[in-house]
mmCIF file of C-alpha atoms in Angstrom:
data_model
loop_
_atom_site.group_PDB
_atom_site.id
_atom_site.type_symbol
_atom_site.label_atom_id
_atom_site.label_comp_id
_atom_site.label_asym_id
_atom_site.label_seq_id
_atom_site.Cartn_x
_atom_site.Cartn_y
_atom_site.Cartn_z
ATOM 1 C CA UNK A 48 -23.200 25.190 -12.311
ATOM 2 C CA UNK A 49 -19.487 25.728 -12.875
ATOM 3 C CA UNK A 50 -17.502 25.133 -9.772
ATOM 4 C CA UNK A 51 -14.470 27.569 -10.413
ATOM 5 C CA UNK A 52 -15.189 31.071 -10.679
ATOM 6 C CA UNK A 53 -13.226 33.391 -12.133
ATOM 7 C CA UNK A 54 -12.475 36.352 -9.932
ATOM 8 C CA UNK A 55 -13.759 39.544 -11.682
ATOM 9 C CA UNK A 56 -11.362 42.756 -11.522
ATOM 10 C CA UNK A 57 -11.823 43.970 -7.131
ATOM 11 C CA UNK A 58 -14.363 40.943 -6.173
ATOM 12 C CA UNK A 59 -13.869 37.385 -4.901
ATOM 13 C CA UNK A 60 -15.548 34.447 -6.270
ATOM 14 C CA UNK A 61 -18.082 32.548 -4.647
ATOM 15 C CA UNK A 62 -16.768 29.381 -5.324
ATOM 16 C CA UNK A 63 -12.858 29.783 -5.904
ATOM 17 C CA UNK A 64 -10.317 27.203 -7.389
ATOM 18 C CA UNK A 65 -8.047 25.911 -4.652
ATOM 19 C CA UNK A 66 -4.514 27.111 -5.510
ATOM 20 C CA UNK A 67 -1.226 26.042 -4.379
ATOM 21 C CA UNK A 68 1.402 28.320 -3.561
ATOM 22 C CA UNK A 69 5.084 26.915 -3.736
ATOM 23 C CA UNK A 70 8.185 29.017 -2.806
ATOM 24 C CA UNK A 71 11.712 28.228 -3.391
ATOM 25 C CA UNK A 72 13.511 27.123 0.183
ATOM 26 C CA UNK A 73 15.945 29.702 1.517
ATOM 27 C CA UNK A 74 19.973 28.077 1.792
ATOM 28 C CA UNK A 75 20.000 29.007 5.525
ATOM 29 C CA UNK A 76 18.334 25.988 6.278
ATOM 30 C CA UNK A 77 19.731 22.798 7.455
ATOM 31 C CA UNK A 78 17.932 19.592 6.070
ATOM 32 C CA UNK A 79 16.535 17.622 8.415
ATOM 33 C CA UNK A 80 18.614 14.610 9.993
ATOM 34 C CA UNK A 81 17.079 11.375 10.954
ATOM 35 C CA UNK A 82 16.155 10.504 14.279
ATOM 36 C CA UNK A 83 18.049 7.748 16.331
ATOM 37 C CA UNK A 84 15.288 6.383 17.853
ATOM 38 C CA UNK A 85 13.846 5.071 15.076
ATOM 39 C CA UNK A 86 16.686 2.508 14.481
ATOM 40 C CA UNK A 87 15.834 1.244 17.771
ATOM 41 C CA UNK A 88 12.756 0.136 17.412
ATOM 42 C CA UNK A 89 13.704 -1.965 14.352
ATOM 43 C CA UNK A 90 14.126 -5.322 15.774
ATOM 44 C CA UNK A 91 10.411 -4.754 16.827
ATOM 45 C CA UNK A 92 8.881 -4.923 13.647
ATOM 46 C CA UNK A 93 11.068 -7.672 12.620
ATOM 47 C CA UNK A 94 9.509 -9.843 15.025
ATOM 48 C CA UNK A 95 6.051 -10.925 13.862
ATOM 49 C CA UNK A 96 5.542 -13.951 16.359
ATOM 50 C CA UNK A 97 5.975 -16.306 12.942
ATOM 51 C CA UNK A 98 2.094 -15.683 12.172
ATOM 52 C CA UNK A 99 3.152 -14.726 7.906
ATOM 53 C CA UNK A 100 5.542 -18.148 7.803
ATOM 54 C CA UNK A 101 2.710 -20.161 9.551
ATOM 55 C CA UNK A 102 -0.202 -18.449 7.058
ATOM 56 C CA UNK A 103 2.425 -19.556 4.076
ATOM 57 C CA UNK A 104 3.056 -22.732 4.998
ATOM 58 C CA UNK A 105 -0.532 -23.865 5.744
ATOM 59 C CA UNK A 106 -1.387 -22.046 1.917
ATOM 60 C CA UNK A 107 1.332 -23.802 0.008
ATOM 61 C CA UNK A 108 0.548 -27.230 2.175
ATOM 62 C CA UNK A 109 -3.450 -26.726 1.010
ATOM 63 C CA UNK A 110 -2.812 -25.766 -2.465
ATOM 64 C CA UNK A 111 -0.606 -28.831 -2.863
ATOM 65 C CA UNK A 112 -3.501 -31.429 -1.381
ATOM 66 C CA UNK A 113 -5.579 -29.293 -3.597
ATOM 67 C CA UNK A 114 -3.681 -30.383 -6.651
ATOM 68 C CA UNK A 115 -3.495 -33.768 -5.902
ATOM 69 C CA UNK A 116 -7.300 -34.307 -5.012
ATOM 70 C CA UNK A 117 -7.708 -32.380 -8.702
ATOM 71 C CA UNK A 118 -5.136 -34.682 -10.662
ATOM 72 C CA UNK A 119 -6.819 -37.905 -8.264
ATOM 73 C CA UNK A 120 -9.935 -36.783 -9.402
ATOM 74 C CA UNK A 121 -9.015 -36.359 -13.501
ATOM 75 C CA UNK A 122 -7.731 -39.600 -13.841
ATOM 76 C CA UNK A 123 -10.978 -41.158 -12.406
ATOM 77 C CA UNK A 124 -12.621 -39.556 -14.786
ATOM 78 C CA UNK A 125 -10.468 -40.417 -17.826
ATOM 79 C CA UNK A 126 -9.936 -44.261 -16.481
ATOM 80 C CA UNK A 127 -14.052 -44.417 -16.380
ATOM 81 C CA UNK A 128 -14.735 -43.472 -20.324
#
């Protein structure tokens, strides 16, 4: 079954391709200006409680005992052969 149809002269397809229509914007238009509020609420979304620093710290603190149980643990193994 093919999905897009093409309309025959006078008739409309059963199952028609989805088609965009763009047009060019008119001069008379003023673009839009930003909105005051949202600088306001700026200092909310700065403050995350320190949850992210916390997360990091505990990471880089685990991967670091992680490296030294893995280099404690290869030179066992190369001080026993």
């Amino acid at each position: 079954m093919r999905w897009i149809d093409e309309p025959a002269a006078g008739q409309e397809p059963e199952h028609p391709a989805p088609v965009l229509n763009l047009i060019t914007s008119k001069d008379d238009t003023a673009p839009a200006q930003p909105v005051a509020a949202a600088a306001q609420n700026s200092d909310d979304a700065d403050s995350d409680g320190g949850n992210g620093t916390a997360y990091g710290i505990a990471g880089i603190l685990l991967g670091l005992a992680g490296l030294v149980a893995g280099l404690l643990a290869y030179r066992r193994t190369n001080h026993a052969s």
